[in-house]
Amino acid sequence: MKKKTNGFLWLSATPFFVLIIGFLFLPFIAMITSSFRKTGETSFSIANYTEVFSNKFYLQAIGNSLLISFLASLIGILVAVFVAYSITKFSSKGQERLLLLANMTSNFAGVPLAFAYIVLLGTSGLFTILFNELNIGIFQGFNLYSWFGLVIIYIYFQIPLAIMLLYPIYLGIEKKWKEAATLLGASPMQFWMKIGIPFIMPGIAGTFSILFANAMGAYATAYALVGSNFNLLPIRIGALISGDIFAQPELGSALAVFLGVSMTVALLINEWLMRLVRRDLA
Amino acid sequence: MSFLTIDNLSLSFGDVKVLNELSLSIKKGELVTLLGPSGCGKSTLLRSIAGLVEADNGTIVIDEKEVTHINPKDREVGMVFQSYALFPNMTVEENISFGLKMKKMSNSEIQQKVQSMIQLVGLNGKERSYPRELSGGQQQRAALGRALVVEPKVLLLDEPLSALDAQIRARLQTQIREIQQKLGITMVFVTHDQEEAMAISDRIFLMNNGEIAQSGSPVEIYTRPNSEFVARFMGHYNVLNTEELQQILGLDHGLEGDLFGIRPEAFSEVSTHDDELKVTGEVQQVSLLGNIVRYQLKTGTQYFFAEHLHRSHEYTKSGDIKTLYLSKKDVIPLT
Amino acid sequence: MRENKRVHQIIVTITLLYLFIPLAATFLYSLSTTWNKTILPEGLTLKWFSELFQDPRFIDALMRTIQLTVGTMVVSILIMVPAIFAITVYAPRFEKWLQTIVLFPYAMPGVVAAVGLLSIYSKSGLSMVLVLGGSYFVLILPFMYQGVRNSLRTVNAKTLVEAAELLGASRSTAFWKVIVPNITPGIIVSSLLSFSVLFGEFVLANILVGGNFETIQIYLYRRLRESGHLSSAIVVSYFLLLLVLSWIMVSLSRRGTLKLKKKEPTV
C-alpha cells in the first residue's frame, strides 16, 4: 500500500530498536533459555524449576517475598485510601504542594531509606535511645534488622506511591455526581456506598497490584539493611548471579523468571482493573 | 476547462470503503464545497487531494499535472485545518513566513509578502502574537494567511470554521469568500453545515457513503434534490410516498413517481394562480424559529411541516384549521 | 463541615510527620558532632559535609554517576525522541507494539534485568559500564515514552507535521523546526524524572559493575557501616538534589499547563 519508503522513519527507528533488542529482548530471551538449562550443560531441562519448587530455602524466599509484599501493600493502601481522600479536601494550591511532597518521598527508597531507618531505629538509633531514656517500651524488643523492621520500611516507600496513584482516582469522582445524588435524596453515606466506593474500587485494587509488584521487585532496601542475609526472592536472585563462587546463574534465571511472571500477573491485573474504571468513565 | 480533476478515486480503510470510484472536476477560480454528514468521506477526499492519504485507485490531476503519487510538499496545494494547526512556538509572522522560508525566498521578499498577507487577512498589530494569545477567529485567519501566502494552486479547507461560534463563523465565511474572489484562487471547502455550503460556494458536491450524491449550484441542489438523501440533508423537506401524498393533496394530484419532496416554505398561505393544489390541515404544533414560523400540520393521519416568514399580526395556534396552497412544480419527485 | 476539614488536616499532618521523621533525623544526624547515647545531639557542626565534599572518593563517585546518567540521558533523548515521534506520526500501526514494549521494564525489576544482561554480556568483552548504560536506557524508557507521547498528543503533532509538509517542509525539517521546539518542555520534565530515577539506581549498578565503577549509590552503600555521620551527609545532599529536581519539574509542567489554560481573548 505504501509506495514511498519513509527514510526518516527508518533512520530514527533503527537505533532505537537496536538498543531495545540488545538490552531488553536478548537479555530477556537469554534469561529464559538459561533457566531451562542445567549448570554446565546445554540441553533442555526443567531441573532448575524442580529445584526451586522443592528446595525449602527457595520456597521460603518466595513465601517471604509474597508475604512481605502483601502485608506492606495492604497496610500502605489502607493508609493511602484515607490520606489521598483527605488531600482532595485541601485547596488546589495545597493539593499541589502535598503531591509534590509525596512525589519527593516516593523517590526516597533503597539505600538512602535503609540508612535513614538505621539512624532512626537501628541498635543505636535516635528513637531507640530516646524511648529507652524515657522508659517508653514501644520499641522494646524491636529489631530493625528483623522481619518486622523490614515490613516497616517497605510500608514507608509504599505509602507515597499509593497516595500518588490513588489521588487521581478520587479526582475522578465528580462533584456533580454527589450533587445529583443529594438532590435525589441520598445521604453522604448512601452516596459512598452506592456510587463512590463502587467507582474507586477497581482503582484501589489496581493500585494494590502495582504496590505489590513494586514490593516484590524491591532489592536495594533489604540488601542495604542486612546484605544477602535476608531470605527474599530478589536477594536470592542477586546472590545466585553475582560473581562469588556459589554463583548459579541458571538457577538464578529460574527464580528471576518466576519473579518476572508474578510481577507481570500483578500488572496485568492492574491493567484489567484500570480498564474497568476507564470504561465507567467513557 | 477543468483545473482539478479527480477520476475514479477509491480508498478503503481496512474493510471500510471510504471513497468509492469517485470522480469530479473543478474549474479554475471556483469555490466548491464538499458537503455531507460525518463519515461520508469528504475529509478523506480532501486529504487525498493534499496527499496526506494515498488512494488505492484512481488519479488526481491539478493544473494538467498528475499528482496522485506525489509528496504533499510538492503538490502546490495549501490547507487550512479544522484545529488551525498553527505552530505554537512561532508568532503569527513566523507562522505565515514558514512556507516562504521553505521555498528559500529572500528575506526582503518574505518580509513584503508576509506584510501584505497580514493586511489581507486583517491581523495587523498581531504580527508578534503567539497563537495562544489569539482568539479562535484570529487563529483561523492566521492559518488562512499561512496557507495562502505560498500561492498554492488549490486551497483546501477542512471544516475551518466548525470550532467557532455562529457570529464569528458568519463573518469569516464572508471574509473567506471575499479573499477567494480577490485572489481568484481555487478553493475546496469541506463542511457538514448545509447553510454554510450554500452561503459561500459556487458549486456544492454533496457526498454520501464515499460517493457524490448530487452536485450543482446551491440553488440547484436546494430546489431540485434528486434523492431522498439530498432532500433530507439540504432542508427540512417533507418526504412523502405516493400514499402519504394522496392523503394530503387528495386523490387527483396527477403526479407521477414513488417518492416526493416538498420544501416546507413551498406551502403558501395565499393563492397566487389557478393551477395550485389546495391543502387543508389541522395545526398540531407551532414553533417560532426567529424570522420563520414552523407549523406541524395533520391531514388525515399524515403529518407534515410548513414554514412561513414570521409576521407579528399572525397568531395561529394548535387546533386551528389552516388552508395552504402548493404549486405543482414544488412537489419534487425523488429517486 | 468545619470539623470535617480539621479531621483531614490531622490525617495529612500525621502522614507528613511519618514521612519526614526519617528525613529529619538523618538531617539532624548529619549536622551533629556525636549523637549515640544522648537524647539530643551533643553539638552541631558542618564538618561532615565539608569532609564529604573533600573526600576524593566521593567526588569521583559523584563524577562517575553524573557522567553515566547524563551520558545515558543524552543518548536516550537523541535516540528515543525521534523514534517515538516517527512511530506515532508515520507508523501509528506499530504504536500498539511500542506501548507493549514500554511496559516490559515495569515487569522486569533491576534484579531480573541483571540476570539476562549478565548472562549475555559478562563474557562478551563489552565494557560493563556500557552495558549498565544500555540497561539504563531500557529502565527510563517508560518515563521518556509517556512524556514524549503526551507532549506529542498535546501539541497535536500529526496535524502540525501535515501543515508543515504542505508548506513545503521535509520530514526532518518538520521534526526539528516545528515538533522539537514544542515538545521541549515535556522532554525536559521526563528527562528530570528519568534523571532522578537513574541517580537513585543501585541494583543494576551493584550487580553489573559493583566496585569497578563506584557510583554514588554504591559509595553510599559501602560507607554505611563506616561512618554514620558522613552517610547522613550523603543522604541529605542526595535528598536536596531530589528536592531541587522535583521543584524544577513541577514548575516546568505548571508553566506548561498555564499556557494551555490561559483564557482566550475575545475577538
mmCIF file of N, CA, C and O in Angstrom, chain B residues 226-303:
data_model
loop_
_atom_site.group_PDB
_atom_site.id
_atom_site.type_symbol
_atom_site.label_atom_id
_atom_site.label_comp_id
_atom_site.label_asym_id
_atom_site.label_seq_id
_atom_site.Cartn_x
_atom_site.Cartn_y
_atom_site.Cartn_z
ATOM 1 N N ASN B 226 -32.246 15.389 -6.013
ATOM 2 C CA ASN B 226 -32.555 14.240 -6.859
ATOM 3 C C ASN B 226 -32.802 12.966 -6.063
ATOM 4 O O ASN B 226 -33.051 11.920 -6.643
ATOM 5 N N SER B 227 -32.688 13.045 -4.770
ATOM 6 C CA SER B 227 -32.921 11.833 -3.985
ATOM 7 C C SER B 227 -33.406 12.210 -2.602
ATOM 8 O O SER B 227 -33.313 13.362 -2.179
ATOM 9 N N GLU B 228 -33.915 11.202 -1.934
ATOM 10 C CA GLU B 228 -34.408 11.425 -0.577
ATOM 11 C C GLU B 228 -33.281 11.938 0.319
ATOM 12 O O GLU B 228 -33.469 12.856 1.104
ATOM 13 N N PHE B 229 -32.081 11.340 0.158
ATOM 14 C CA PHE B 229 -30.947 11.751 0.997
ATOM 15 C C PHE B 229 -30.677 13.246 0.834
ATOM 16 O O PHE B 229 -30.535 13.983 1.815
ATOM 17 N N VAL B 230 -30.611 13.703 -0.437
ATOM 18 C CA VAL B 230 -30.302 15.114 -0.672
ATOM 19 C C VAL B 230 -31.414 15.988 -0.093
ATOM 20 O O VAL B 230 -31.156 16.993 0.581
ATOM 21 N N ALA B 231 -32.651 15.582 -0.331
ATOM 22 C CA ALA B 231 -33.781 16.381 0.159
ATOM 23 C C ALA B 231 -33.730 16.518 1.673
ATOM 24 O O ALA B 231 -33.883 17.611 2.221
ATOM 25 N N ARG B 232 -33.481 15.421 2.348
ATOM 26 C CA ARG B 232 -33.459 15.482 3.808
ATOM 27 C C ARG B 232 -32.243 16.254 4.320
ATOM 28 O O ARG B 232 -32.313 16.935 5.324
ATOM 29 N N PHE B 233 -31.111 16.122 3.616
ATOM 30 C CA PHE B 233 -29.908 16.778 4.110
ATOM 31 C C PHE B 233 -29.940 18.281 3.871
ATOM 32 O O PHE B 233 -29.468 19.062 4.687
ATOM 33 N N MET B 234 -30.489 18.693 2.737
ATOM 34 C CA MET B 234 -30.389 20.110 2.364
ATOM 35 C C MET B 234 -31.378 20.988 3.108
ATOM 36 O O MET B 234 -31.128 22.157 3.342
ATOM 37 N N GLY B 235 -32.565 20.482 3.395
ATOM 38 C CA GLY B 235 -33.520 21.333 4.086
ATOM 39 C C GLY B 235 -34.422 20.451 4.897
ATOM 40 O O GLY B 235 -34.184 19.261 5.021
ATOM 41 N N HIS B 236 -35.436 21.006 5.463
ATOM 42 C CA HIS B 236 -36.354 20.174 6.235
ATOM 43 C C HIS B 236 -37.465 19.685 5.328
ATOM 44 O O HIS B 236 -38.638 19.828 5.615
ATOM 45 N N TYR B 237 -37.057 19.153 4.186
ATOM 46 C CA TYR B 237 -38.041 18.674 3.220
ATOM 47 C C TYR B 237 -39.033 17.712 3.854
ATOM 48 O O TYR B 237 -38.676 16.864 4.670
ATOM 49 N N ASN B 238 -40.302 17.818 3.449
ATOM 50 C CA ASN B 238 -41.268 16.775 3.748
ATOM 51 C C ASN B 238 -41.055 15.697 2.702
ATOM 52 O O ASN B 238 -41.168 15.959 1.506
ATOM 53 N N VAL B 239 -40.697 14.505 3.132
ATOM 54 C CA VAL B 239 -40.507 13.423 2.170
ATOM 55 C C VAL B 239 -41.686 12.456 2.318
ATOM 56 O O VAL B 239 -41.938 11.931 3.397
ATOM 57 N N LEU B 240 -42.420 12.275 1.227
ATOM 58 C CA LEU B 240 -43.676 11.522 1.300
ATOM 59 C C LEU B 240 -43.741 10.515 0.166
ATOM 60 O O LEU B 240 -43.274 10.787 -0.951
ATOM 61 N N ASN B 241 -44.317 9.334 0.445
ATOM 62 C CA ASN B 241 -44.553 8.403 -0.656
ATOM 63 C C ASN B 241 -45.920 8.686 -1.282
ATOM 64 O O ASN B 241 -46.665 9.552 -0.810
ATOM 65 N N THR B 242 -46.249 7.949 -2.329
ATOM 66 C CA THR B 242 -47.478 8.239 -3.079
ATOM 67 C C THR B 242 -48.705 8.247 -2.176
ATOM 68 O O THR B 242 -49.531 9.172 -2.220
ATOM 69 N N GLU B 243 -48.788 7.258 -1.326
ATOM 70 C CA GLU B 243 -49.952 7.156 -0.438
ATOM 71 C C GLU B 243 -50.067 8.352 0.492
ATOM 72 O O GLU B 243 -51.131 8.942 0.667
ATOM 73 N N GLU B 244 -48.919 8.679 1.076
ATOM 74 C CA GLU B 244 -48.920 9.802 2.026
ATOM 75 C C GLU B 244 -49.259 11.103 1.324
ATOM 76 O O GLU B 244 -49.965 11.957 1.857
ATOM 77 N N LEU B 245 -48.743 11.225 0.105
ATOM 78 C CA LEU B 245 -49.011 12.440 -0.653
ATOM 79 C C LEU B 245 -50.501 12.548 -0.964
ATOM 80 O O LEU B 245 -51.088 13.638 -0.901
ATOM 81 N N GLN B 246 -51.101 11.390 -1.272
ATOM 82 C CA GLN B 246 -52.525 11.396 -1.575
ATOM 83 C C GLN B 246 -53.340 11.861 -0.381
ATOM 84 O O GLN B 246 -54.317 12.591 -0.518
ATOM 85 N N GLN B 247 -52.943 11.465 0.788
ATOM 86 C CA GLN B 247 -53.676 11.892 1.989
ATOM 87 C C GLN B 247 -53.708 13.406 2.105
ATOM 88 O O GLN B 247 -54.701 13.994 2.504
ATOM 89 N N ILE B 248 -52.610 14.020 1.753
ATOM 90 C CA ILE B 248 -52.526 15.471 1.929
ATOM 91 C C ILE B 248 -53.187 16.206 0.771
ATOM 92 O O ILE B 248 -53.934 17.153 0.960
ATOM 93 N N LEU B 249 -52.888 15.737 -0.430
ATOM 94 C CA LEU B 249 -53.321 16.502 -1.598
ATOM 95 C C LEU B 249 -54.644 16.007 -2.177
ATOM 96 O O LEU B 249 -55.166 16.589 -3.109
ATOM 97 N N GLY B 250 -55.208 14.958 -1.669
ATOM 98 C CA GLY B 250 -56.400 14.373 -2.283
ATOM 99 C C GLY B 250 -55.976 13.420 -3.380
ATOM 100 O O GLY B 250 -54.801 13.340 -3.736
ATOM 101 N N LEU B 251 -56.932 12.686 -3.940
ATOM 102 C CA LEU B 251 -56.593 11.599 -4.845
ATOM 103 C C LEU B 251 -56.135 12.047 -6.220
ATOM 104 O O LEU B 251 -55.399 11.352 -6.899
ATOM 105 N N ASP B 252 -56.529 13.217 -6.651
ATOM 106 C CA ASP B 252 -56.355 13.576 -8.061
ATOM 107 C C ASP B 252 -55.183 14.524 -8.286
ATOM 108 O O ASP B 252 -55.261 15.428 -9.098
ATOM 109 N N HIS B 253 -54.092 14.312 -7.569
ATOM 110 C CA HIS B 253 -52.987 15.260 -7.780
ATOM 111 C C HIS B 253 -52.300 15.031 -9.109
ATOM 112 O O HIS B 253 -51.611 15.899 -9.617
ATOM 113 N N GLY B 254 -52.440 13.861 -9.670
ATOM 114 C CA GLY B 254 -51.937 13.620 -11.023
ATOM 115 C C GLY B 254 -50.435 13.696 -11.159
ATOM 116 O O GLY B 254 -49.905 14.012 -12.226
ATOM 117 N N LEU B 255 -49.660 13.386 -10.065
ATOM 118 C CA LEU B 255 -48.201 13.417 -10.156
ATOM 119 C C LEU B 255 -47.672 12.010 -10.278
ATOM 120 O O LEU B 255 -48.229 11.076 -9.682
ATOM 121 N N GLU B 256 -46.596 11.860 -11.028
ATOM 122 C CA GLU B 256 -46.054 10.522 -11.219
ATOM 123 C C GLU B 256 -44.788 10.319 -10.397
ATOM 124 O O GLU B 256 -43.993 11.230 -10.226
ATOM 125 N N GLY B 257 -44.598 9.126 -9.915
ATOM 126 C CA GLY B 257 -43.416 8.808 -9.127
ATOM 127 C C GLY B 257 -43.790 8.083 -7.850
ATOM 128 O O GLY B 257 -44.976 7.940 -7.539
ATOM 129 N N ASP B 258 -42.744 7.612 -7.109
ATOM 130 C CA ASP B 258 -42.998 6.858 -5.883
ATOM 131 C C ASP B 258 -42.758 7.685 -4.634
ATOM 132 O O ASP B 258 -43.344 7.451 -3.596
ATOM 133 N N LEU B 259 -41.828 8.642 -4.755
ATOM 134 C CA LEU B 259 -41.428 9.388 -3.568
ATOM 135 C C LEU B 259 -41.320 10.858 -3.946
ATOM 136 O O LEU B 259 -40.827 11.195 -5.027
ATOM 137 N N PHE B 260 -41.776 11.717 -3.044
ATOM 138 C CA PHE B 260 -41.806 13.140 -3.374
ATOM 139 C C PHE B 260 -41.239 13.961 -2.236
ATOM 140 O O PHE B 260 -41.340 13.581 -1.066
ATOM 141 N N GLY B 261 -40.687 15.098 -2.617
ATOM 142 C CA GLY B 261 -40.202 16.010 -1.602
ATOM 143 C C GLY B 261 -40.889 17.357 -1.748
ATOM 144 O O GLY B 261 -41.081 17.851 -2.868
ATOM 145 N N ILE B 262 -41.287 17.918 -0.631
ATOM 146 C CA ILE B 262 -41.890 19.253 -0.651
ATOM 147 C C ILE B 262 -41.193 20.111 0.388
ATOM 148 O O ILE B 262 -41.149 19.757 1.576
ATOM 149 N N ARG B 263 -40.613 21.229 -0.040
ATOM 150 C CA ARG B 263 -39.989 22.131 0.904
ATOM 151 C C ARG B 263 -41.058 22.745 1.793
ATOM 152 O O ARG B 263 -42.140 23.100 1.299
ATOM 153 N N PRO B 264 -40.814 22.901 3.073
ATOM 154 C CA PRO B 264 -41.864 23.440 3.951
ATOM 155 C C PRO B 264 -42.314 24.836 3.539
ATOM 156 O O PRO B 264 -43.481 25.178 3.702
ATOM 157 N N GLU B 265 -41.368 25.638 3.000
ATOM 158 C CA GLU B 265 -41.760 27.003 2.663
ATOM 159 C C GLU B 265 -42.493 27.072 1.324
ATOM 160 O O GLU B 265 -42.914 28.153 0.890
ATOM 161 N N ALA B 266 -42.647 25.907 0.624
ATOM 162 C CA ALA B 266 -43.378 25.919 -0.643
ATOM 163 C C ALA B 266 -44.885 26.064 -0.405
ATOM 164 O O ALA B 266 -45.626 26.457 -1.305
ATOM 165 N N PHE B 267 -45.324 25.746 0.797
ATOM 166 C CA PHE B 267 -46.742 25.943 1.118
ATOM 167 C C PHE B 267 -46.990 27.430 1.316
ATOM 168 O O PHE B 267 -46.302 28.070 2.114
ATOM 169 N N SER B 268 -47.983 27.931 0.575
ATOM 170 C CA SER B 268 -48.237 29.370 0.661
ATOM 171 C C SER B 268 -49.589 29.597 1.314
ATOM 172 O O SER B 268 -50.506 28.784 1.183
ATOM 173 N N GLU B 269 -49.708 30.697 2.029
ATOM 174 C CA GLU B 269 -50.973 30.957 2.720
ATOM 175 C C GLU B 269 -52.006 31.583 1.799
ATOM 176 O O GLU B 269 -53.184 31.582 2.093
ATOM 177 N N VAL B 270 -51.502 32.172 0.700
ATOM 178 C CA VAL B 270 -52.454 32.793 -0.241
ATOM 179 C C VAL B 270 -52.276 32.158 -1.620
ATOM 180 O O VAL B 270 -51.183 31.728 -1.974
ATOM 181 N N SER B 271 -53.372 32.116 -2.346
ATOM 182 C CA SER B 271 -53.325 31.532 -3.678
ATOM 183 C C SER B 271 -52.815 32.572 -4.655
ATOM 184 O O SER B 271 -53.219 33.738 -4.607
ATOM 185 N N THR B 272 -51.846 32.198 -5.517
ATOM 186 C CA THR B 272 -51.332 33.181 -6.464
ATOM 187 C C THR B 272 -51.765 32.881 -7.899
ATOM 188 O O THR B 272 -51.864 33.777 -8.711
ATOM 189 N N HIS B 273 -51.972 31.647 -8.219
ATOM 190 C CA HIS B 273 -52.516 31.364 -9.557
ATOM 191 C C HIS B 273 -53.425 30.144 -9.499
ATOM 192 O O HIS B 273 -53.554 29.493 -8.455
ATOM 193 N N ASP B 274 -54.064 29.810 -10.628
ATOM 194 C CA ASP B 274 -55.145 28.835 -10.618
ATOM 195 C C ASP B 274 -54.688 27.402 -10.465
ATOM 196 O O ASP B 274 -55.316 26.604 -9.796
ATOM 197 N N ASP B 275 -53.535 27.098 -11.082
ATOM 198 C CA ASP B 275 -53.117 25.694 -11.157
ATOM 199 C C ASP B 275 -52.466 25.225 -9.863
ATOM 200 O O ASP B 275 -51.412 24.619 -9.872
ATOM 201 N N GLU B 276 -53.046 25.548 -8.745
ATOM 202 C CA GLU B 276 -52.422 25.196 -7.487
ATOM 203 C C GLU B 276 -53.195 24.113 -6.749
ATOM 204 O O GLU B 276 -54.406 23.960 -6.927
ATOM 205 N N LEU B 277 -52.454 23.370 -5.933
ATOM 206 C CA LEU B 277 -53.091 22.352 -5.118
ATOM 207 C C LEU B 277 -53.473 22.997 -3.789
ATOM 208 O O LEU B 277 -52.731 23.814 -3.235
ATOM 209 N N LYS B 278 -54.641 22.583 -3.290
ATOM 210 C CA LYS B 278 -55.102 23.157 -2.033
ATOM 211 C C LYS B 278 -54.953 22.112 -0.936
ATOM 212 O O LYS B 278 -55.302 20.953 -1.116
ATOM 213 N N VAL B 279 -54.419 22.529 0.180
ATOM 214 C CA VAL B 279 -54.168 21.600 1.281
ATOM 215 C C VAL B 279 -54.812 22.140 2.532
ATOM 216 O O VAL B 279 -54.641 23.320 2.866
ATOM 217 N N THR B 280 -55.544 21.285 3.237
ATOM 218 C CA THR B 280 -56.126 21.727 4.493
ATOM 219 C C THR B 280 -55.630 20.805 5.602
ATOM 220 O O THR B 280 -55.606 19.588 5.420
ATOM 221 N N GLY B 281 -55.230 21.413 6.684
ATOM 222 C CA GLY B 281 -54.736 20.577 7.774
ATOM 223 C C GLY B 281 -54.969 21.212 9.126
ATOM 224 O O GLY B 281 -55.181 22.428 9.231
ATOM 225 N N GLU B 282 -54.902 20.367 10.135
ATOM 226 C CA GLU B 282 -55.072 20.868 11.496
ATOM 227 C C GLU B 282 -53.697 21.147 12.093
ATOM 228 O O GLU B 282 -52.798 20.294 12.021
ATOM 229 N N VAL B 283 -53.542 22.318 12.657
ATOM 230 C CA VAL B 283 -52.249 22.679 13.223
ATOM 231 C C VAL B 283 -52.007 21.883 14.509
ATOM 232 O O VAL B 283 -52.841 21.857 15.398
ATOM 233 N N GLN B 284 -50.864 21.201 14.553
ATOM 234 C CA GLN B 284 -50.539 20.399 15.729
ATOM 235 C C GLN B 284 -49.598 21.141 16.665
ATOM 236 O O GLN B 284 -49.726 21.050 17.874
ATOM 237 N N GLN B 285 -48.663 21.843 16.053
ATOM 238 C CA GLN B 285 -47.627 22.488 16.867
ATOM 239 C C GLN B 285 -47.116 23.706 16.134
ATOM 240 O O GLN B 285 -47.009 23.692 14.903
ATOM 241 N N VAL B 286 -46.830 24.768 16.861
ATOM 242 C CA VAL B 286 -46.287 25.962 16.245
ATOM 243 C C VAL B 286 -44.940 26.246 16.908
ATOM 244 O O VAL B 286 -44.864 26.322 18.118
ATOM 245 N N SER B 287 -43.875 26.346 16.101
ATOM 246 C CA SER B 287 -42.615 26.766 16.720
ATOM 247 C C SER B 287 -42.041 27.968 15.981
ATOM 248 O O SER B 287 -42.062 28.034 14.755
ATOM 249 N N LEU B 288 -41.553 28.884 16.772
ATOM 250 C CA LEU B 288 -41.010 30.117 16.226
ATOM 251 C C LEU B 288 -39.501 29.995 16.116
ATOM 252 O O LEU B 288 -38.807 29.796 17.105
ATOM 253 N N LEU B 289 -38.993 30.054 14.877
ATOM 254 C CA LEU B 289 -37.535 29.945 14.669
ATOM 255 C C LEU B 289 -37.016 31.296 14.206
ATOM 256 O O LEU B 289 -36.679 31.466 13.043
ATOM 257 N N GLY B 290 -37.028 32.277 15.075
ATOM 258 C CA GLY B 290 -36.565 33.593 14.665
ATOM 259 C C GLY B 290 -37.533 34.201 13.670
ATOM 260 O O GLY B 290 -38.702 34.414 13.966
ATOM 261 N N ASN B 291 -37.013 34.410 12.460
ATOM 262 C CA ASN B 291 -37.857 35.081 11.470
ATOM 263 C C ASN B 291 -38.820 34.109 10.776
ATOM 264 O O ASN B 291 -39.572 34.483 9.899
ATOM 265 N N ILE B 292 -38.785 32.861 11.155
ATOM 266 C CA ILE B 292 -39.615 31.857 10.491
ATOM 267 C C ILE B 292 -40.517 31.173 11.506
ATOM 268 O O ILE B 292 -40.115 30.949 12.652
ATOM 269 N N VAL B 293 -41.775 30.902 11.080
ATOM 270 C CA VAL B 293 -42.656 30.117 11.936
ATOM 271 C C VAL B 293 -42.824 28.754 11.288
ATOM 272 O O VAL B 293 -43.059 28.654 10.082
ATOM 273 N N ARG B 294 -42.661 27.722 12.081
ATOM 274 C CA ARG B 294 -42.847 26.376 11.530
ATOM 275 C C ARG B 294 -44.096 25.754 12.150
ATOM 276 O O ARG B 294 -44.280 25.765 13.357
ATOM 277 N N TYR B 295 -44.953 25.225 11.273
ATOM 278 C CA TYR B 295 -46.156 24.536 11.740
ATOM 279 C C TYR B 295 -46.013 23.058 11.482
ATOM 280 O O TYR B 295 -45.526 22.653 10.431
ATOM 281 N N GLN B 296 -46.484 22.289 12.425
ATOM 282 C CA GLN B 296 -46.683 20.880 12.109
ATOM 283 C C GLN B 296 -48.172 20.713 11.890
ATOM 284 O O GLN B 296 -48.990 21.091 12.736
ATOM 285 N N LEU B 297 -48.522 20.190 10.719
ATOM 286 C CA LEU B 297 -49.940 20.037 10.392
ATOM 287 C C LEU B 297 -50.272 18.574 10.208
ATOM 288 O O LEU B 297 -49.394 17.746 9.982
ATOM 289 N N LYS B 298 -51.579 18.299 10.280
ATOM 290 C CA LYS B 298 -52.026 16.915 10.131
ATOM 291 C C LYS B 298 -53.229 16.915 9.206
ATOM 292 O O LYS B 298 -54.192 17.661 9.409
ATOM 293 N N THR B 299 -53.118 16.105 8.145
ATOM 294 C CA THR B 299 -54.258 15.910 7.265
ATOM 295 C C THR B 299 -54.526 14.418 7.240
ATOM 296 O O THR B 299 -53.639 13.642 6.891
ATOM 297 N N GLY B 300 -55.733 14.020 7.609
ATOM 298 C CA GLY B 300 -55.996 12.591 7.756
ATOM 299 C C GLY B 300 -55.100 12.061 8.864
ATOM 300 O O GLY B 300 -55.133 12.574 9.977
ATOM 301 N N THR B 301 -54.271 11.087 8.528
ATOM 302 C CA THR B 301 -53.338 10.594 9.549
ATOM 303 C C THR B 301 -51.919 11.031 9.251
ATOM 304 O O THR B 301 -50.975 10.608 9.902
ATOM 305 N N GLN B 302 -51.758 11.877 8.240
ATOM 306 C CA GLN B 302 -50.427 12.241 7.785
ATOM 307 C C GLN B 302 -49.964 13.581 8.356
ATOM 308 O O GLN B 302 -50.666 14.581 8.274
ATOM 309 N N TYR B 303 -48.761 13.585 8.927
ATOM 310 C CA TYR B 303 -48.194 14.832 9.442
ATOM 311 C C TYR B 303 -47.274 15.447 8.405
ATOM 312 O O TYR B 303 -46.620 14.737 7.647
#
